[in-house]
Structure formats: C-alpha cells, structure tokens
Tab-separated table of C-alpha atoms in Angstrom:
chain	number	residue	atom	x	y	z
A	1	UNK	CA	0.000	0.000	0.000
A	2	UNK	CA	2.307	2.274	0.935
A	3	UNK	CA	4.570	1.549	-2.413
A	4	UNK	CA	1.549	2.616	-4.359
A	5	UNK	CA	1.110	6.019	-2.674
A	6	UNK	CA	4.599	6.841	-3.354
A	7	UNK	CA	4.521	5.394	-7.132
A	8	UNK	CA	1.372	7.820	-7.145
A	9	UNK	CA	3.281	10.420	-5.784
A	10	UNK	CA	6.110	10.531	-8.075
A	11	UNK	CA	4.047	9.709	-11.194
A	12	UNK	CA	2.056	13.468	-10.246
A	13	UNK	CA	5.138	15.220	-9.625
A	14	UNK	CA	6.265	13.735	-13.255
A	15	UNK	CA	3.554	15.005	-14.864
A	16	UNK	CA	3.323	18.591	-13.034
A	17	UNK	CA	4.892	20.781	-15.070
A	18	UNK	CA	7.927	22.584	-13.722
A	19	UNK	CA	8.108	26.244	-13.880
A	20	UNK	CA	10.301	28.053	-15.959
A	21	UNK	CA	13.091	29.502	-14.817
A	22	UNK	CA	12.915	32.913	-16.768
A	23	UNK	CA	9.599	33.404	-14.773
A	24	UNK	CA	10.907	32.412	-11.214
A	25	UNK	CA	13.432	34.799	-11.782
A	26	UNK	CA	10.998	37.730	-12.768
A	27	UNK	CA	8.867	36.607	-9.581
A	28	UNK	CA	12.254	37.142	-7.278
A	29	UNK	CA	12.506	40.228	-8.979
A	30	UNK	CA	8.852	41.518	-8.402
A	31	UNK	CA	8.854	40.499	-5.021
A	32	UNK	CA	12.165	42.379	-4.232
A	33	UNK	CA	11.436	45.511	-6.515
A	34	UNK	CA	12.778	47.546	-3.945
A	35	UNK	CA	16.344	46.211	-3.941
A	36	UNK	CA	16.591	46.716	-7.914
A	37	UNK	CA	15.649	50.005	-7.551
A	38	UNK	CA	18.507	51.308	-5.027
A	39	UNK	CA	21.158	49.093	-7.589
A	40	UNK	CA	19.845	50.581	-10.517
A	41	UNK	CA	21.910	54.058	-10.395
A	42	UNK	CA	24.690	51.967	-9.900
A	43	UNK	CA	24.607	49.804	-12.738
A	44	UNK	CA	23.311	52.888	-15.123
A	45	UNK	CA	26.885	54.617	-13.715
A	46	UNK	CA	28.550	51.752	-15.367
A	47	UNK	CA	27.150	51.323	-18.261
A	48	UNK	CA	26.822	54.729	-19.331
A	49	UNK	CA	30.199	55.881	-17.835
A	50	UNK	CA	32.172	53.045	-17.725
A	51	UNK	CA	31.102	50.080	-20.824
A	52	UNK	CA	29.352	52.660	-23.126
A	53	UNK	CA	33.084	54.313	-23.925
A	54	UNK	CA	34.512	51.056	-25.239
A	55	UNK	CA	32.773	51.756	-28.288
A	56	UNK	CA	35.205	54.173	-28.982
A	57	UNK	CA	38.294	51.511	-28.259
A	58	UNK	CA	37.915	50.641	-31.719
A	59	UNK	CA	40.430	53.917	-32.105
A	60	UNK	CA	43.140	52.049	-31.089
A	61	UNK	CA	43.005	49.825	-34.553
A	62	UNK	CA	42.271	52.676	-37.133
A	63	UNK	CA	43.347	55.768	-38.053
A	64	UNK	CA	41.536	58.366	-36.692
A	65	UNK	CA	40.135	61.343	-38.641
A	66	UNK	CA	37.105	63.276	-36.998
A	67	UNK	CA	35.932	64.298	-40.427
A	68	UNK	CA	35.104	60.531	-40.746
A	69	UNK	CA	34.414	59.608	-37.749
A	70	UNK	CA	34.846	56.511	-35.654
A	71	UNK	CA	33.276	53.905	-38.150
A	72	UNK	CA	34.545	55.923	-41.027
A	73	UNK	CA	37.827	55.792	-40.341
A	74	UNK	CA	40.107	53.313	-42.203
A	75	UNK	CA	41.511	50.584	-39.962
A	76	UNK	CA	45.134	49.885	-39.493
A	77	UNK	CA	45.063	46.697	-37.531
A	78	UNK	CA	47.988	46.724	-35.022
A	79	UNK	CA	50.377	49.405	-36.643
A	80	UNK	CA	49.900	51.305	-33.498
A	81	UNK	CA	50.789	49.172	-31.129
A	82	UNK	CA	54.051	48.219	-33.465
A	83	UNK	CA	54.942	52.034	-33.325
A	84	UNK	CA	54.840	52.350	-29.884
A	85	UNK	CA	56.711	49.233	-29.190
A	86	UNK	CA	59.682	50.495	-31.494
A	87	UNK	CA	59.852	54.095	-30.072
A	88	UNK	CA	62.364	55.245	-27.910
A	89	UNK	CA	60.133	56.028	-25.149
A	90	UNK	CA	58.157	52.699	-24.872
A	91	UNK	CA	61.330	51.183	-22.213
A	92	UNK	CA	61.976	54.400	-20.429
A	93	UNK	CA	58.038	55.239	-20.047
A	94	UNK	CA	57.062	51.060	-19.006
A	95	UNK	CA	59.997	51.204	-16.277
A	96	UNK	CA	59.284	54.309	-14.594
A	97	UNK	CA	55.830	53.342	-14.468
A	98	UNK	CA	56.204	49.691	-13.045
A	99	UNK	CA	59.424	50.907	-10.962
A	100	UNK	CA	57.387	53.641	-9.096
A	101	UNK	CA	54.634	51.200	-8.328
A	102	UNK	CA	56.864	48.520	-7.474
A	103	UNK	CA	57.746	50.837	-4.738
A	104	UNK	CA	54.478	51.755	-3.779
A	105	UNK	CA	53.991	48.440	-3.234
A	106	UNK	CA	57.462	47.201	-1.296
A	107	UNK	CA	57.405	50.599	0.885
A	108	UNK	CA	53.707	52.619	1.264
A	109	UNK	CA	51.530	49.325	0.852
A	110	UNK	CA	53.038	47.417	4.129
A	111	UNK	CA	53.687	50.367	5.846
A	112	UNK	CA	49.365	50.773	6.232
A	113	UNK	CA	49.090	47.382	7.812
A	114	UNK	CA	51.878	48.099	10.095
A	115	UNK	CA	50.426	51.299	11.128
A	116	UNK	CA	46.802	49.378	11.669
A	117	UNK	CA	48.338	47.192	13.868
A	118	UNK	CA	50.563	49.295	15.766
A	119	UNK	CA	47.570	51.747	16.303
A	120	UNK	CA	45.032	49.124	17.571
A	121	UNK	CA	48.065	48.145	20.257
A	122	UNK	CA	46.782	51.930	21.933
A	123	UNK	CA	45.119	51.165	24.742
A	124	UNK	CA	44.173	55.219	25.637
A	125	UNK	CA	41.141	56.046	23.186
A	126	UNK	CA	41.448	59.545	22.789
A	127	UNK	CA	45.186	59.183	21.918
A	128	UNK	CA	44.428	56.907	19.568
A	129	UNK	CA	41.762	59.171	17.626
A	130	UNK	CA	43.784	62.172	17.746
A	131	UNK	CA	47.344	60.076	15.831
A	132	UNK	CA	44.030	58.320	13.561
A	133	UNK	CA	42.632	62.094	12.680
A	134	UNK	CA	46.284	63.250	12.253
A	135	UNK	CA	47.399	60.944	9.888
A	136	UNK	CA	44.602	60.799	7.471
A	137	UNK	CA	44.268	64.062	7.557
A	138	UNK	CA	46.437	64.308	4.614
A	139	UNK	CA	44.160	62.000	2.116
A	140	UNK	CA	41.932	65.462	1.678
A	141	UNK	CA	45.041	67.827	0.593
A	142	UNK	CA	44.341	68.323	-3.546
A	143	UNK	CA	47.013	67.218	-5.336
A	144	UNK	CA	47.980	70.713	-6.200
A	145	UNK	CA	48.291	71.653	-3.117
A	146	UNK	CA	50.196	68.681	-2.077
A	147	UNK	CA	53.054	69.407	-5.263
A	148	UNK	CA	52.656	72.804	-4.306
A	149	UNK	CA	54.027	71.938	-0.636
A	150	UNK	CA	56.749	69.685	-1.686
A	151	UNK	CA	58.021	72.514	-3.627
A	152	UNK	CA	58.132	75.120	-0.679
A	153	UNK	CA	59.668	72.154	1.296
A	154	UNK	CA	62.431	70.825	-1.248
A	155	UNK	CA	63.031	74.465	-2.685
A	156	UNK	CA	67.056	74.289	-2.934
A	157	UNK	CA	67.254	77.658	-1.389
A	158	UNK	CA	64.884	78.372	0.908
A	159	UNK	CA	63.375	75.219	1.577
A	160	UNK	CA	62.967	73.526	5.048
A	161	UNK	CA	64.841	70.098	3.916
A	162	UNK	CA	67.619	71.985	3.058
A	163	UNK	CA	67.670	73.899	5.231
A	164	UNK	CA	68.223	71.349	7.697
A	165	UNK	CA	70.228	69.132	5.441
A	166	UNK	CA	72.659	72.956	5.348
A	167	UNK	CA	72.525	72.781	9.471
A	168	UNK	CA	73.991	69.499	9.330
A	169	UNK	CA	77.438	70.079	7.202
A	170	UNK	CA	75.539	68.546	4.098
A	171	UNK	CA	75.346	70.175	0.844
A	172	UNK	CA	71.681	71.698	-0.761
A	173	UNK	CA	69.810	69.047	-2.973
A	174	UNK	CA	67.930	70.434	-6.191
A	175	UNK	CA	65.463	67.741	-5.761
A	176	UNK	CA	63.259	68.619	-8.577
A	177	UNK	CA	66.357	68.913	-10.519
A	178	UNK	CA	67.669	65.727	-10.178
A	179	UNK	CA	65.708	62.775	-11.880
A	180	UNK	CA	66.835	60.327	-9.464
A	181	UNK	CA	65.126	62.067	-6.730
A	182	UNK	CA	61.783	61.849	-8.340
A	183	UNK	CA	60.615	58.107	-7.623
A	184	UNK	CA	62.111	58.748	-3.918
A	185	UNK	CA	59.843	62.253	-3.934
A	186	UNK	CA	56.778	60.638	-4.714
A	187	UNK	CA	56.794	57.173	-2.779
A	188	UNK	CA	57.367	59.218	0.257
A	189	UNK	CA	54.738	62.005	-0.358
A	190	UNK	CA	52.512	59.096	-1.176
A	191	UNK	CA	53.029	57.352	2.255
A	192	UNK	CA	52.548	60.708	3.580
A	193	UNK	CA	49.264	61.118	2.466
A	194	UNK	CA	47.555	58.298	1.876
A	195	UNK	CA	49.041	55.597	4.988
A	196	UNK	CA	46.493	56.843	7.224
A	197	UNK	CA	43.509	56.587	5.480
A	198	UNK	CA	44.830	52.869	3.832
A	199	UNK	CA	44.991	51.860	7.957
A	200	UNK	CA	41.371	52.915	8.343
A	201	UNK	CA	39.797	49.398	6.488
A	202	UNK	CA	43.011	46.988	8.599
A	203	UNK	CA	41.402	49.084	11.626
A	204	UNK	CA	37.992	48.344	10.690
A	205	UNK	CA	39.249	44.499	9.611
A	206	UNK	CA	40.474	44.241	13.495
A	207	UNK	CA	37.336	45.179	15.155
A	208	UNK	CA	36.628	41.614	14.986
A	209	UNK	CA	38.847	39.769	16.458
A	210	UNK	CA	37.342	38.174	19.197
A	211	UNK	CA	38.442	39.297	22.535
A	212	UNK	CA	38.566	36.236	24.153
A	213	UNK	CA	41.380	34.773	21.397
A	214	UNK	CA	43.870	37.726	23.078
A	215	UNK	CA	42.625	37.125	26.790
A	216	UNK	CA	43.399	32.879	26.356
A	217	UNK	CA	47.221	34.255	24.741
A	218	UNK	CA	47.632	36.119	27.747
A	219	UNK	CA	46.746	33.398	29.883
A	220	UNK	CA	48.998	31.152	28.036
A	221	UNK	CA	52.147	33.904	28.347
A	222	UNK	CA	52.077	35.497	24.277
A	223	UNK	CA	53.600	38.563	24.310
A	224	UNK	CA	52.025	41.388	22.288
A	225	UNK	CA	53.898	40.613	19.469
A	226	UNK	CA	52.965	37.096	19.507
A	227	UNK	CA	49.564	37.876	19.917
A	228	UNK	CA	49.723	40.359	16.642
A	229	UNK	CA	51.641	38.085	14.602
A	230	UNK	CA	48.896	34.708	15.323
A	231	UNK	CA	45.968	36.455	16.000
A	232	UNK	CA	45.187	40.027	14.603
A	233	UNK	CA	47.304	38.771	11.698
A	234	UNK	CA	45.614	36.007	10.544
A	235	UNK	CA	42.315	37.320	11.137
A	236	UNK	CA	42.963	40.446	8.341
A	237	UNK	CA	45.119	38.647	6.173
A	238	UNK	CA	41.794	37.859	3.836
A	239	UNK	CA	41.732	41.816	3.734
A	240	UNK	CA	45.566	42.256	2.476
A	241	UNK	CA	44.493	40.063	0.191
A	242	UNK	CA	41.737	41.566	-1.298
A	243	UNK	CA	43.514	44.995	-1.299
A	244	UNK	CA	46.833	43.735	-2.981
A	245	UNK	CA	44.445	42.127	-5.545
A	246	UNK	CA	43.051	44.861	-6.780
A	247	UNK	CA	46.088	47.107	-6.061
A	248	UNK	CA	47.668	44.750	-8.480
A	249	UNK	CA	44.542	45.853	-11.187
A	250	UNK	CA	45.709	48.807	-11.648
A	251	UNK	CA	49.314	48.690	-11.019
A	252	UNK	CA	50.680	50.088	-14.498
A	253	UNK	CA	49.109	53.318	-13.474
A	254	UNK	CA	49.873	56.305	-11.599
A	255	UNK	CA	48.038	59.402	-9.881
A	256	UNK	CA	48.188	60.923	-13.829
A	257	UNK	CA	48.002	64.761	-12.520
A	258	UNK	CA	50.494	64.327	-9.554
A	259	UNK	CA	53.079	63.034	-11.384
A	260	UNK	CA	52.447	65.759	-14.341
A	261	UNK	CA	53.035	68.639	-11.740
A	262	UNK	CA	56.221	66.901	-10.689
A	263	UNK	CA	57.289	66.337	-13.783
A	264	UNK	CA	59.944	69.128	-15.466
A	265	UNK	CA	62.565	69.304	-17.962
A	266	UNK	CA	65.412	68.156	-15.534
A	267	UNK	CA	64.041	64.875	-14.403
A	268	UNK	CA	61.572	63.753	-17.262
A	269	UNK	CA	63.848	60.675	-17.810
A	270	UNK	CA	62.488	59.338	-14.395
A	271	UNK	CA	59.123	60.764	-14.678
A	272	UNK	CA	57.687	60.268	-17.258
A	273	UNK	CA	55.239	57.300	-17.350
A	274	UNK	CA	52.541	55.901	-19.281
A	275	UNK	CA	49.766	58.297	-17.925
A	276	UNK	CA	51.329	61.220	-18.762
A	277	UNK	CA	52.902	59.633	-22.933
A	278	UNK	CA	49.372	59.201	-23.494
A	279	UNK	CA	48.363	62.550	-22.392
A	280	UNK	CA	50.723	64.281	-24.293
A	281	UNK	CA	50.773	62.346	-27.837
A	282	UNK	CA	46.572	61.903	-27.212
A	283	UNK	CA	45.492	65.722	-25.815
A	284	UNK	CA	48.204	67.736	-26.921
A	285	UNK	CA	49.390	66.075	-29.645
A	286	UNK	CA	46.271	64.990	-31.420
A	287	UNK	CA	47.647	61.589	-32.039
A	288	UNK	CA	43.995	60.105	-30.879
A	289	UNK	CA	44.746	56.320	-32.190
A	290	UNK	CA	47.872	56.032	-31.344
A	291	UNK	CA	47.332	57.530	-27.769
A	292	UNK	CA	44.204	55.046	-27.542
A	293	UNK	CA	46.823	52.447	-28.225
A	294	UNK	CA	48.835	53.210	-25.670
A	295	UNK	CA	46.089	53.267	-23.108
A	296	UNK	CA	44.571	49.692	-23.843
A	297	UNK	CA	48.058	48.068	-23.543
A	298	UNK	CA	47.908	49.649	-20.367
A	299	UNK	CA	44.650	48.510	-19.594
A	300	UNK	CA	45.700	44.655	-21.059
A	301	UNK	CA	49.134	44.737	-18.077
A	302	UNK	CA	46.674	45.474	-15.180
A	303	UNK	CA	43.668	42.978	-16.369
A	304	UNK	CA	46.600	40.426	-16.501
A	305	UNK	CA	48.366	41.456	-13.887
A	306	UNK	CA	45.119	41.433	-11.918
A	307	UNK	CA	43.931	37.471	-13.181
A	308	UNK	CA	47.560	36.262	-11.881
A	309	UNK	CA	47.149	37.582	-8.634
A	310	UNK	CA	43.721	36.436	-8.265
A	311	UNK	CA	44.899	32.987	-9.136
A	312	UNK	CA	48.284	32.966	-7.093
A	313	UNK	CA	45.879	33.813	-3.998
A	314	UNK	CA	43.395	30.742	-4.702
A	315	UNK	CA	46.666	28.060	-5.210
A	316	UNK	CA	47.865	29.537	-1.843
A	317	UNK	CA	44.341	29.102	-0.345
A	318	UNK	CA	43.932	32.875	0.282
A	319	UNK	CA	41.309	34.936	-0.644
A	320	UNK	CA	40.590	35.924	-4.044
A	321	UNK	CA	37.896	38.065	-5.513
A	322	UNK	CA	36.382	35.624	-7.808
C-alpha cells in the first residue's frame, strides 16, 4: 500500500509541469522591486560611464580622422601598437611606471598594515583618535596643493629640507632637478598622504577579532607581538588580500596629474610614465589612435596582472575576488 502512494506520488510530480526559470526569476525580482531600484543608479553609472566608452576603443586599430568619424575611419590593424613598441620612449616610459609602483607596493603598501596594527596596540582612546585624525588628515590635501608643498619644502634655497640638510654640514639638494630624486619624492609624499587613510579598512578588519582569542594568549604567556603576529594577523590577512588584488589591477598606473606637476625638464627621464605619454601624444598632440593604443596596452598589463594575482591567492588558499 504504501509503495503505491509513493509510485502515485512521483508519477504526479512527473507530470506537473515545472516552472520556468525565466519566470521564477521575474517573480524574485517583483517580489524584491525595492532592492533593484537602489542598484539601478549603480549599474546605469557603469554602463553609461564606464562600458558605453569602449565603443570608442575601436580607435586604437584605425586611423583616426574626426571628419570621418569613428566607423569611417580606415583601420590599421595593429600598426599602433608596433609604433609604440619600437619608439624610444616605450622602455623608459614602461619602467618608470612599473618601478614607481613597485615601490608603492614594497614601501607605502606594508607600511598601512603596520600602522593598523601598531595603532590598535593603543590602549588610551582619545590618543588613539587624535594620531588616527592626524594621519589621514592628509588623504583630503588636492594634489595641487600637495606638489605645491613639496616645492616650498624641497626648494634648494629656501626650503625647510635643506635647510636642515645645510645645518647638518651637508650640501643643498635640487630635488626637482635631479631625476633620481623623483621616484624617492613621490613614494614618500605618497606614504605621507595616503598611509592613514589605507589603515582605516586593517582598523575596521580588526574590530573583529574576538576578545577572548587575546585574553586565552595572555593566559597562556604570548607577548604582544605574539599575539599580533597569530591572531590580529591572521584574522585580516583575507583583507591584504583583497587589497593587494586589486592594487595589483591597476598597477601600471599612476596618480596621472600628480606626477604631471612633478614632472619638469630636468628629471623627465624618471618621470615620465605611461599616464602622462598618453596625455601628451593623445590631448596635446592629437595623435587620438595612437594615444588610444597606448592606453589599452595599459589597460591589457593590469587585467593580466590582476587574473595572476587572483589565481596565485586561490593556489595559496587565500582569498581571491572571484
């Protein structure tokens, strides 16, 4: 008997017809209307200003007239890419731009996590917010103003570096004269300014660690050090991850209009980087394709760059973003 009821059973749910899945999914959708609504100004932001300009990528393949337009013009295939590979300026401007970030990353991009973890070590509260407000207080200086100061500062006459650098028996620097000052300039003005705001999301990371982890390490005799390095660690080393992922996305570019204002006569053999070639043959020099060029080989190094460190985190069991 009881055979039959399930034969019956299964012999009904055979025959009922199973919905489709098109119109489950427009049934999640009307029944959560409300979420679709607050995410659609985000996805019209990216498609208007973000997937709509690919269109004109196409650039990058043809030669350019703006009497014919983008589909009118005649394409060239890869000739742009082959001229930029055979110029002079494709080695110097590729290693100044990976050099500079390869020091970003070495120098300013530890430098946050060791400041997170040194700062959640402060046991007095309002100590602790005043170094916090101090030292991201420099994330909201405009870049002008920022190249502005590090001119005052490094002026070889008057400035206050050299000034001390005079007090001490040493001899004046023309730092914006030199070009192998400039990579050293703008690590360090970038760990001045943006170190403290980095910390913020490690600070936020190490909210939650659970107490009671540090109180058993104290019981068992860690040290604070200990305690950092196999606790607080571990716990926001998904985090690093995450960030040097998608630091690594866009690591054949710079801050485009703080290197420009750096960037003189006297030490353009150090400064000048991708960013800025594509500015000047695109902008000023009206070489649209070839300047387009440029830009999407750009683009290519941090997609790649981006998809190996995504895939070096998963084979080392870290966390990746997809």
């Amino acid at each position: 008997m009881m055979n039959t009821k399930l034969e019956r059973t299964a012999l009904a749910q055979l025959k009922t017809p199973a919905k489709p899945k098109a119109a489950s999914l427009w049934h999640r959708v009307i029944r959560n209307w409300q979420l679709y609504v607050l995410l659609l100004p985000l996805l019209l932001h990216f498609a208007i200003f973000q997937y709509a300009p690919m269109y004109g990528l196409q650039i990058a393949f043809k030669n350019f007239r703006a009497i014919d337009g983008i589909w009118g013009s005649p394409w060239v295939g890869f000739d742009h890419f082959e001229r930029f590979f055979r110029s002079y300026q494709f080695w110097n401007t590729l290693q100044n731009t990976l050099l500079i970030n390869l020091y970003d990353l070495v120098f300013a991009f530890p430098i946050a996590i060791l400041f997170a973890l040194m700062l959640n070590q402060v046991a007095r509260l309002r100590f602790k917010k005043w170094v916090q407000t101090i030292t991201y207080a420099p994330h909201f200086i405009s870049t002008v103003v920022l190249v502005g100061m590090l001119y005052i500062f490094l002026n070889p006459r008057t400035g206050m570096i050299n000034n001390w650098i005079d007090l001490f028996g040493g001899e004046r620097i023309n730092f914006f004269g030199e070009a192998a000052w400039f990579k050293p300039m703008y690590v360090i003005s970038e760990i001045w300014q943006t170190t403290g705001w980095s910390a913020i999301i490690y600070l936020a990371a190490l909210t939650s660690v659970d107490p009671q982890l540090h109180e058993a390490a104290i019981m068992d005799g860690a040290s604070k050090l200990q305690r950092v390095r196999h606790i607080d660690v571990p716990t926001i080393m998904p985090v690093i991850m995450i960030m040097l992922i998608l630091k690594m996305g866009h690591f054949a570019s710079l801050g485009f209009s703080k290197v420009l204002l750096m960037q003189n006569s006297l030490n353009i053999d150090s400064s000048e980087v991708i960013q800025t070639y594509v500015y000047k043959t695109g902008l000023v020099g009206a070489q649209y394709s070839y300047s387009a060029a440029i830009g999407l080989f750009d683009n290519l190094i941090n997609f790649t760059l981006l998809l190996t460190m995504n895939q070096l985190a998963k084979k080392l069991k870290q966390q990746s973003l997809f």
